Amino acid sequence: MKSSVRLGKLFGIPISLHVTFILFVAFLGMVYLFQGGTKAAFTGVSFILALFLSVTLHELGHSVVARGFGVKVKGIVLLPIGGVSQMEEMPPEPKREFLIAVAGPATSIVLGLVLGGASLLLYGPAATFKTTVTGGLFIPNLARVNLLLAIFNLLPGFPMDGGRIFRAVLANAMPFDRATAIAASVGRVFAIGLGLVGLFTNIWLVFIAVFIYFGASAEANQVRIKTAFHDVPVSRVMATKFETLSPDDRVSRAVEHAYNGFQEDFPVVEDGKLVGVLMKPDILVALHEHGPGALVGRVMRTEFTTVTLDQTLEQVYAAIQTCRCSSLPVIDAGRIVGLVTLEALGRYLVFAGAGSGMDRT
Ligand SMILES: [Zn+2]
């Protein structure tokens, strides 16, 4: 990622700062400088940096435990809204997800208690437990912030740790997708409540509520799609009746087929072998640049993705997202046997979802 600056490694995990984070700290530094002079700017910026060091340690808590379970951790990126651990996809195993999710808030609580203890020794109970909104001492403030960080992350909604912990607990007693759906619903209800409270108290809460509301929906959708596509063979949704073109055909032939049917992408076949594909955008470009008389062989794509008959819809969906195309030829024993379209995948989701009642939770 070019938009972030690599700082170094902690416990073997790369830590980087996102450009927006650097701008954010610079901006706050300027605000402090104009409002309170150099000393205020120094204290303010030091506190922000200490706060983000706390966030980094929180994320490291997740990352180190995840790595212990064999999950690859690409690194931690710090954004103005917090830290993000970039992990490869975790196996949906409730016990592991639970431990990985708990590790972050646990780290923050330990940090908060250690700093609180240090503050008690240094300043005594009066200064440690005095809650001030502005000003106050550095260490007690940092202790409080770490405890707040733990509480904030334990809120019961995705993408917070609390949402993942809640789902992991539910997933012990029911299938993963159902646990996700329930956790997402609870997260949405919680977000609406939080948003309403925020409207009358603190606008920041509204911002967090929106974040949780959409986080819940995104997580639920992703899991719904994966579950619906899991273990379903591609032959379930692929079209077996479709038009093909030959490299010697004219582009006008593709246009005729498009007028007379539903097809917009065409496999190009020569001597029974798939030699190219002509997608809707290619047809439009060819018409514009060469006219309807252009030879298909000249304007087709010769580099394209295919899937094989033994693949599942989950794999096909991943492939179609990676290639950003609208359809994929299905190959069996070197020959094209079908065409799977994004539309067909969408249709499957709608009907399979209606059949199993997954939408109703
Ligand atoms: Zn966390």
CSV table of C-alpha atoms and ligand atoms in Angstrom, one decimal:
chain,number,residue,atom,x,y,z
A,1,MET,CA,0.0,0.0,0.0
A,2,LYS,CA,1.5,3.3,-1.1
A,3,SER,CA,-0.8,5.4,1.0
A,4,SER,CA,1.0,4.4,4.2
A,5,VAL,CA,4.5,4.9,5.6
A,6,ARG,CA,6.2,1.9,7.1
A,7,LEU,CA,7.5,2.6,10.6
A,8,GLY,CA,9.2,-0.7,11.5
A,9,LYS,CA,8.3,-4.0,13.1
A,10,LEU,CA,7.1,-5.0,16.6
A,11,PHE,CA,7.1,-8.7,17.4
A,12,GLY,CA,7.8,-9.3,13.8
A,13,ILE,CA,4.7,-7.5,12.6
A,14,PRO,CA,5.1,-4.5,10.3
A,15,ILE,CA,3.5,-1.3,11.6
A,16,SER,CA,2.7,1.5,9.3
A,17,LEU,CA,1.1,5.0,9.4
A,18,HIS,CA,-1.6,5.9,6.9
A,19,VAL,CA,-1.0,9.2,5.3
A,20,THR,CA,-4.3,10.6,6.7
A,21,PHE,CA,-3.0,9.7,10.2
A,22,ILE,CA,0.2,11.9,9.7
A,23,LEU,CA,-2.0,14.7,8.3
A,24,PHE,CA,-4.3,14.3,11.3
A,25,VAL,CA,-1.5,14.6,13.9
A,26,ALA,CA,0.0,17.6,12.0
A,27,PHE,CA,-3.4,19.3,12.0
A,28,LEU,CA,-3.9,18.8,15.7
A,29,GLY,CA,-0.4,20.0,16.4
A,30,MET,CA,-1.2,23.2,14.5
A,31,VAL,CA,-4.5,23.7,16.4
A,32,TYR,CA,-2.7,23.2,19.8
A,33,LEU,CA,0.1,25.5,18.7
A,34,PHE,CA,-2.3,28.4,17.7
A,35,GLN,CA,-4.4,27.9,20.8
A,36,GLY,CA,-1.9,27.3,23.5
A,37,GLY,CA,1.6,27.8,22.2
A,38,THR,CA,4.6,25.4,21.8
A,39,LYS,CA,4.2,23.7,25.2
A,40,ALA,CA,0.5,22.9,24.6
A,41,ALA,CA,1.4,21.6,21.1
A,42,PHE,CA,4.1,19.4,22.5
A,43,THR,CA,1.9,18.0,25.2
A,44,GLY,CA,-1.0,17.5,22.9
A,45,VAL,CA,0.9,15.8,20.2
A,46,SER,CA,2.7,13.6,22.7
A,47,PHE,CA,-0.6,12.5,24.1
A,48,ILE,CA,-2.0,11.7,20.7
A,49,LEU,CA,1.1,9.7,19.9
A,50,ALA,CA,0.9,7.8,23.2
A,51,LEU,CA,-2.8,7.2,22.5
A,52,PHE,CA,-1.9,5.6,19.1
A,53,LEU,CA,0.9,3.6,20.7
A,54,SER,CA,-1.9,2.2,22.9
A,55,VAL,CA,-4.0,1.5,19.8
A,56,THR,CA,-1.0,-0.3,18.2
A,57,LEU,CA,-0.5,-2.4,21.3
A,58,HIS,CA,-4.3,-3.3,21.2
A,59,GLU,CA,-3.9,-4.4,17.6
A,60,LEU,CA,-0.7,-6.3,18.4
A,61,GLY,CA,-2.8,-8.2,21.0
A,62,HIS,CA,-5.1,-9.4,18.2
A,63,SER,CA,-2.2,-10.0,15.7
A,64,VAL,CA,0.0,-12.0,18.0
A,65,VAL,CA,-2.8,-14.3,19.1
A,66,ALA,CA,-3.9,-14.7,15.4
A,67,ARG,CA,-0.4,-15.6,14.4
A,68,GLY,CA,-0.3,-18.1,17.2
A,69,PHE,CA,-3.2,-19.9,15.4
A,70,GLY,CA,-1.3,-19.8,12.1
A,71,VAL,CA,-3.2,-16.9,10.6
A,72,LYS,CA,-0.9,-14.8,8.4
A,73,VAL,CA,-0.7,-11.1,9.6
A,74,LYS,CA,0.4,-8.7,6.9
A,75,GLY,CA,0.7,-5.8,9.3
A,76,ILE,CA,-1.0,-3.1,11.3
A,77,VAL,CA,-2.0,0.2,9.8
A,78,LEU,CA,-2.8,3.3,11.9
A,79,LEU,CA,-5.6,5.5,10.7
A,80,PRO,CA,-7.0,8.6,12.4
A,81,ILE,CA,-10.1,6.5,13.5
A,82,GLY,CA,-7.9,3.8,15.0
A,83,GLY,CA,-5.8,0.8,14.1
A,84,VAL,CA,-6.5,-2.0,11.6
A,85,SER,CA,-4.8,-5.4,11.6
A,86,GLN,CA,-4.5,-6.7,8.1
A,87,MET,CA,-5.0,-10.5,8.5
A,88,GLU,CA,-5.7,-13.1,5.9
A,89,GLU,CA,-9.1,-14.7,6.2
A,90,MET,CA,-9.6,-16.5,9.5
A,91,PRO,CA,-11.1,-20.0,9.5
A,92,PRO,CA,-14.6,-19.7,10.9
A,93,GLU,CA,-13.8,-21.4,14.2
A,94,PRO,CA,-15.6,-19.9,17.1
A,95,LYS,CA,-13.0,-20.6,19.8
A,96,ARG,CA,-10.2,-19.1,17.8
A,97,GLU,CA,-12.2,-16.1,16.7
A,98,PHE,CA,-13.2,-15.6,20.4
A,99,LEU,CA,-9.6,-15.6,21.6
A,100,ILE,CA,-8.3,-13.4,18.7
A,101,ALA,CA,-11.1,-10.8,19.4
A,102,VAL,CA,-10.7,-10.9,23.2
A,103,ALA,CA,-6.9,-10.3,23.0
A,104,GLY,CA,-7.2,-6.7,21.9
A,105,PRO,CA,-9.5,-5.4,24.6
A,106,ALA,CA,-7.6,-7.6,27.2
A,107,THR,CA,-4.3,-5.8,26.2
A,108,SER,CA,-6.0,-2.4,26.6
A,109,ILE,CA,-7.4,-3.3,30.0
A,110,VAL,CA,-4.0,-4.6,31.2
A,111,LEU,CA,-2.3,-1.3,29.9
A,112,GLY,CA,-5.0,0.8,31.6
A,113,LEU,CA,-4.5,-1.0,34.9
A,114,VAL,CA,-0.7,-0.9,34.7
A,115,LEU,CA,-0.8,2.9,33.9
A,116,GLY,CA,-3.4,3.4,36.6
A,117,GLY,CA,-1.2,1.6,39.1
A,118,ALA,CA,1.8,3.7,38.1
A,119,SER,CA,-0.4,6.8,38.5
A,120,LEU,CA,-1.4,5.7,42.0
A,121,LEU,CA,2.2,5.3,43.0
A,122,LEU,CA,3.3,8.6,41.4
A,123,TYR,CA,0.4,10.9,42.2
A,124,GLY,CA,-1.8,9.1,44.7
A,125,PRO,CA,-5.5,8.3,44.5
A,126,ALA,CA,-6.9,11.9,44.3
A,127,ALA,CA,-5.2,12.7,41.1
A,128,THR,CA,-5.6,9.3,39.6
A,129,PHE,CA,-9.4,9.1,40.0
A,130,LYS,CA,-10.1,12.8,39.3
A,131,THR,CA,-11.9,12.8,36.0
A,132,THR,CA,-11.2,15.9,34.0
A,133,VAL,CA,-12.4,16.6,30.5
A,134,THR,CA,-9.5,18.8,29.6
A,135,GLY,CA,-6.1,19.2,31.2
A,136,GLY,CA,-5.1,16.7,33.9
A,137,LEU,CA,-2.0,14.6,34.2
A,138,PHE,CA,-0.5,12.6,31.3
A,139,ILE,CA,-0.3,9.1,32.9
A,140,PRO,CA,-3.8,9.0,34.5
A,141,ASN,CA,-5.3,10.3,31.3
A,142,LEU,CA,-3.6,7.6,29.3
A,143,ALA,CA,-4.8,5.0,31.7
A,144,ARG,CA,-8.4,6.2,31.3
A,145,VAL,CA,-8.1,6.3,27.5
A,146,ASN,CA,-6.9,2.7,27.4
A,147,LEU,CA,-9.8,1.6,29.5
A,148,LEU,CA,-12.2,3.6,27.3
A,149,LEU,CA,-10.6,1.9,24.3
A,150,ALA,CA,-11.4,-1.5,25.8
A,151,ILE,CA,-15.0,-0.5,26.5
A,152,PHE,CA,-15.4,1.0,23.0
A,153,ASN,CA,-14.1,-2.1,21.3
A,154,LEU,CA,-16.4,-4.3,23.4
A,155,LEU,CA,-19.5,-2.6,22.0
A,156,PRO,CA,-21.7,-5.5,20.7
A,157,GLY,CA,-21.5,-4.8,17.0
A,158,PHE,CA,-19.4,-5.4,13.9
A,159,PRO,CA,-16.7,-4.5,13.1
A,160,MET,CA,-16.0,-4.0,16.8
A,161,ASP,CA,-14.3,-6.8,18.8
A,162,GLY,CA,-17.5,-7.1,20.9
A,163,GLY,CA,-19.5,-8.1,17.8
A,164,ARG,CA,-17.0,-10.8,17.0
A,165,ILE,CA,-16.9,-12.1,20.6
A,166,PHE,CA,-20.7,-12.2,20.6
A,167,ARG,CA,-20.8,-14.1,17.3
A,168,ALA,CA,-18.2,-16.6,18.5
A,169,VAL,CA,-20.2,-17.3,21.7
A,170,LEU,CA,-23.4,-17.8,19.6
A,171,ALA,CA,-21.5,-19.9,17.0
A,172,ASN,CA,-20.8,-22.5,19.7
A,173,ALA,CA,-24.5,-23.3,19.8
A,174,MET,CA,-25.6,-22.8,16.2
A,175,PRO,CA,-24.3,-22.6,12.6
A,176,PHE,CA,-21.9,-19.7,11.8
A,177,ASP,CA,-24.1,-17.9,9.4
A,178,ARG,CA,-27.0,-17.9,11.8
A,179,ALA,CA,-24.8,-16.6,14.6
A,180,THR,CA,-23.6,-13.9,12.3
A,181,ALA,CA,-27.1,-12.9,11.3
A,182,ILE,CA,-28.2,-12.6,15.0
A,183,ALA,CA,-25.0,-10.8,16.0
A,184,ALA,CA,-25.5,-8.4,13.1
A,185,SER,CA,-29.2,-7.7,14.0
A,186,VAL,CA,-28.2,-7.1,17.7
A,187,GLY,CA,-25.5,-4.7,16.4
A,188,ARG,CA,-27.9,-2.8,14.2
A,189,VAL,CA,-30.5,-2.4,17.0
A,190,PHE,CA,-27.6,-1.3,19.3
A,191,ALA,CA,-26.4,1.2,16.7
A,192,ILE,CA,-29.9,2.7,16.3
A,193,GLY,CA,-30.1,3.1,20.1
A,194,LEU,CA,-26.6,4.6,20.3
A,195,GLY,CA,-27.4,7.0,17.4
A,196,LEU,CA,-30.5,8.2,19.2
A,197,VAL,CA,-28.6,8.8,22.4
A,198,GLY,CA,-25.9,10.5,20.5
A,199,LEU,CA,-28.4,12.9,18.8
A,200,PHE,CA,-29.2,14.4,22.3
A,201,THR,CA,-25.7,14.1,23.9
A,202,ASN,CA,-22.6,13.7,21.7
A,203,ILE,CA,-22.5,13.9,17.9
A,204,TRP,CA,-19.5,11.5,18.0
A,205,LEU,CA,-21.8,8.7,19.2
A,206,VAL,CA,-23.9,9.2,16.0
A,207,PHE,CA,-20.8,8.8,13.9
A,208,ILE,CA,-19.8,5.6,15.7
A,209,ALA,CA,-23.4,4.3,15.4
A,210,VAL,CA,-23.5,4.8,11.6
A,211,PHE,CA,-20.1,3.0,11.5
A,212,ILE,CA,-21.5,0.0,13.5
A,213,TYR,CA,-24.8,-0.1,11.5
A,214,PHE,CA,-23.1,-0.4,8.2
A,215,GLY,CA,-20.4,-2.7,9.6
A,216,ALA,CA,-23.1,-5.1,10.7
A,217,SER,CA,-24.8,-5.2,7.3
A,218,ALA,CA,-21.5,-5.7,5.4
A,219,GLU,CA,-20.4,-8.5,7.7
A,220,ALA,CA,-23.8,-10.2,7.5
A,221,ASN,CA,-23.9,-10.0,3.7
A,222,GLN,CA,-20.5,-11.3,3.2
A,223,VAL,CA,-21.1,-14.4,5.4
A,224,ARG,CA,-24.6,-14.9,3.8
A,225,ILE,CA,-23.0,-15.0,0.3
A,226,LYS,CA,-20.2,-17.3,1.4
A,227,THR,CA,-22.6,-19.7,3.1
A,228,ALA,CA,-25.0,-19.8,0.2
A,229,PHE,CA,-22.2,-20.5,-2.3
A,230,HIS,CA,-20.3,-22.9,-0.1
A,231,ASP,CA,-20.0,-26.4,-1.6
A,232,VAL,CA,-22.5,-25.6,-4.5
A,233,PRO,CA,-21.0,-26.9,-7.8
A,234,VAL,CA,-20.8,-24.5,-10.6
A,235,SER,CA,-22.9,-26.7,-12.8
A,236,ARG,CA,-25.9,-25.6,-10.6
A,237,VAL,CA,-26.0,-22.1,-12.1
A,238,MET,CA,-24.0,-22.2,-15.3
A,239,ALA,CA,-25.7,-21.8,-18.7
A,240,THR,CA,-25.2,-24.8,-21.0
A,241,LYS,CA,-27.1,-23.2,-23.9
A,242,PHE,CA,-25.2,-20.2,-25.1
A,243,GLU,CA,-23.9,-18.7,-28.3
A,244,THR,CA,-20.2,-18.9,-29.2
A,245,LEU,CA,-18.3,-17.0,-31.9
A,246,SER,CA,-15.5,-18.0,-34.2
A,247,PRO,CA,-12.5,-15.7,-34.7
A,248,ASP,CA,-13.5,-15.3,-38.3
A,249,ASP,CA,-17.0,-13.9,-37.4
A,250,ARG,CA,-17.7,-10.2,-37.6
A,251,VAL,CA,-18.5,-8.2,-34.5
A,252,SER,CA,-22.0,-7.6,-36.0
A,253,ARG,CA,-22.8,-11.3,-35.3
A,254,ALA,CA,-22.2,-10.7,-31.6
A,255,VAL,CA,-24.5,-7.7,-31.8
A,256,GLU,CA,-27.2,-9.9,-33.5
A,257,HIS,CA,-26.9,-12.5,-30.8
A,258,ALA,CA,-27.2,-9.8,-28.1
A,259,TYR,CA,-30.4,-8.5,-29.7
A,260,ASN,CA,-32.0,-11.9,-30.0
A,261,GLY,CA,-31.1,-13.3,-26.5
A,262,PHE,CA,-29.9,-12.5,-23.1
A,263,GLN,CA,-26.2,-13.0,-23.8
A,264,GLU,CA,-23.7,-10.1,-23.8
A,265,ASP,CA,-20.4,-11.9,-23.3
A,266,PHE,CA,-19.3,-14.5,-25.9
A,267,PRO,CA,-16.7,-17.3,-25.8
A,268,VAL,CA,-14.7,-17.5,-29.0
A,269,VAL,CA,-14.1,-21.1,-30.1
A,270,GLU,CA,-11.9,-22.4,-32.9
A,271,ASP,CA,-11.8,-26.2,-33.7
A,272,GLY,CA,-13.6,-26.9,-30.5
A,273,LYS,CA,-11.0,-25.0,-28.4
A,274,LEU,CA,-11.7,-21.8,-26.4
A,275,VAL,CA,-9.3,-19.2,-27.9
A,276,GLY,CA,-10.7,-16.0,-26.5
A,277,VAL,CA,-13.7,-14.1,-25.1
A,278,LEU,CA,-15.6,-11.1,-26.3
A,279,MET,CA,-17.2,-9.2,-23.5
A,280,LYS,CA,-19.8,-6.5,-23.7
A,281,PRO,CA,-17.3,-3.7,-23.2
A,282,ASP,CA,-15.1,-5.2,-25.9
A,283,ILE,CA,-18.0,-5.2,-28.4
A,284,LEU,CA,-18.8,-1.6,-27.7
A,285,VAL,CA,-15.1,-0.5,-28.1
A,286,ALA,CA,-14.8,-2.6,-31.3
A,287,LEU,CA,-18.0,-1.0,-32.8
A,288,HIS,CA,-16.7,2.4,-31.9
A,289,GLU,CA,-13.2,2.0,-33.2
A,290,HIS,CA,-13.5,-0.5,-36.1
A,291,GLY,CA,-17.2,-0.7,-36.9
A,292,PRO,CA,-19.5,-3.8,-37.1
A,293,GLY,CA,-17.3,-5.4,-39.8
A,294,ALA,CA,-14.3,-6.0,-37.5
A,295,LEU,CA,-13.2,-9.5,-37.2
A,296,VAL,CA,-13.8,-11.1,-33.8
A,297,GLY,CA,-10.3,-12.6,-33.8
A,298,ARG,CA,-8.8,-9.1,-33.9
A,299,VAL,CA,-10.8,-7.5,-31.1
A,300,MET,CA,-11.3,-10.4,-28.7
A,301,ARG,CA,-9.4,-10.9,-25.4
A,302,THR,CA,-6.9,-13.6,-25.5
A,303,GLU,CA,-6.0,-13.4,-21.9
A,304,PHE,CA,-8.9,-14.3,-19.7
A,305,THR,CA,-10.0,-16.3,-16.6
A,306,THR,CA,-11.7,-19.6,-16.8
A,307,VAL,CA,-13.2,-21.9,-14.1
A,308,THR,CA,-13.4,-25.7,-14.2
A,309,LEU,CA,-16.4,-27.9,-13.7
A,310,ASP,CA,-15.2,-29.2,-10.3
A,311,GLN,CA,-15.1,-25.7,-8.7
A,312,THR,CA,-17.7,-24.4,-6.2
A,313,LEU,CA,-19.7,-21.2,-6.5
A,314,GLU,CA,-17.6,-19.8,-3.6
A,315,GLN,CA,-14.4,-20.1,-5.8
A,316,VAL,CA,-16.2,-18.9,-8.9
A,317,TYR,CA,-17.5,-15.8,-7.0
A,318,ALA,CA,-13.9,-15.1,-5.8
A,319,ALA,CA,-12.6,-15.5,-9.4
A,320,ILE,CA,-15.3,-13.2,-10.9
A,321,GLN,CA,-14.5,-10.5,-8.4
A,322,THR,CA,-10.8,-10.7,-9.0
A,323,CYS,CA,-11.1,-10.5,-12.8
A,324,ARG,CA,-13.8,-7.8,-12.6
A,325,CYS,CA,-15.7,-9.4,-15.4
A,326,SER,CA,-19.3,-10.2,-15.8
A,327,SER,CA,-19.0,-13.9,-16.8
A,328,LEU,CA,-16.6,-16.8,-16.9
A,329,PRO,CA,-16.3,-19.8,-19.3
A,330,VAL,CA,-16.5,-23.2,-17.6
A,331,ILE,CA,-14.0,-25.7,-18.9
A,332,ASP,CA,-14.0,-29.4,-18.6
A,333,ALA,CA,-11.3,-31.7,-20.2
A,334,GLY,CA,-10.1,-28.8,-22.3
A,335,ARG,CA,-13.5,-27.9,-23.8
A,336,ILE,CA,-16.0,-25.2,-22.9
A,337,VAL,CA,-19.1,-26.7,-21.3
A,338,GLY,CA,-20.8,-23.7,-19.8
A,339,LEU,CA,-20.9,-20.0,-19.1
A,340,VAL,CA,-21.4,-18.7,-15.6
A,341,THR,CA,-22.5,-15.0,-15.2
A,342,LEU,CA,-22.6,-12.6,-12.3
A,343,GLU,CA,-26.3,-12.3,-13.0
A,344,ALA,CA,-26.8,-16.1,-12.5
A,345,LEU,CA,-24.9,-15.9,-9.2
A,346,GLY,CA,-27.2,-13.1,-8.1
A,347,ARG,CA,-30.2,-15.1,-9.0
A,348,TYR,CA,-29.0,-18.1,-7.1
A,349,LEU,CA,-28.5,-15.9,-4.0
A,350,VAL,CA,-32.1,-14.6,-4.2
A,351,PHE,CA,-33.8,-18.0,-4.7
A,352,ALA,CA,-31.5,-20.0,-2.3
A,353,GLY,CA,-31.9,-17.3,0.3
A,354,ALA,CA,-35.7,-17.3,0.0
A,355,GLY,CA,-35.7,-21.1,0.2
A,356,SER,CA,-33.7,-21.4,3.4
A,357,GLY,CA,-35.2,-18.4,5.2
A,358,MET,CA,-31.8,-16.9,5.8
A,359,ASP,CA,-33.1,-13.4,5.1
A,360,ARG,CA,-35.6,-13.5,7.9
A,361,THR,CA,-33.3,-13.5,10.8
B,1,ZN,ZN,-9.7,-4.7,18.7
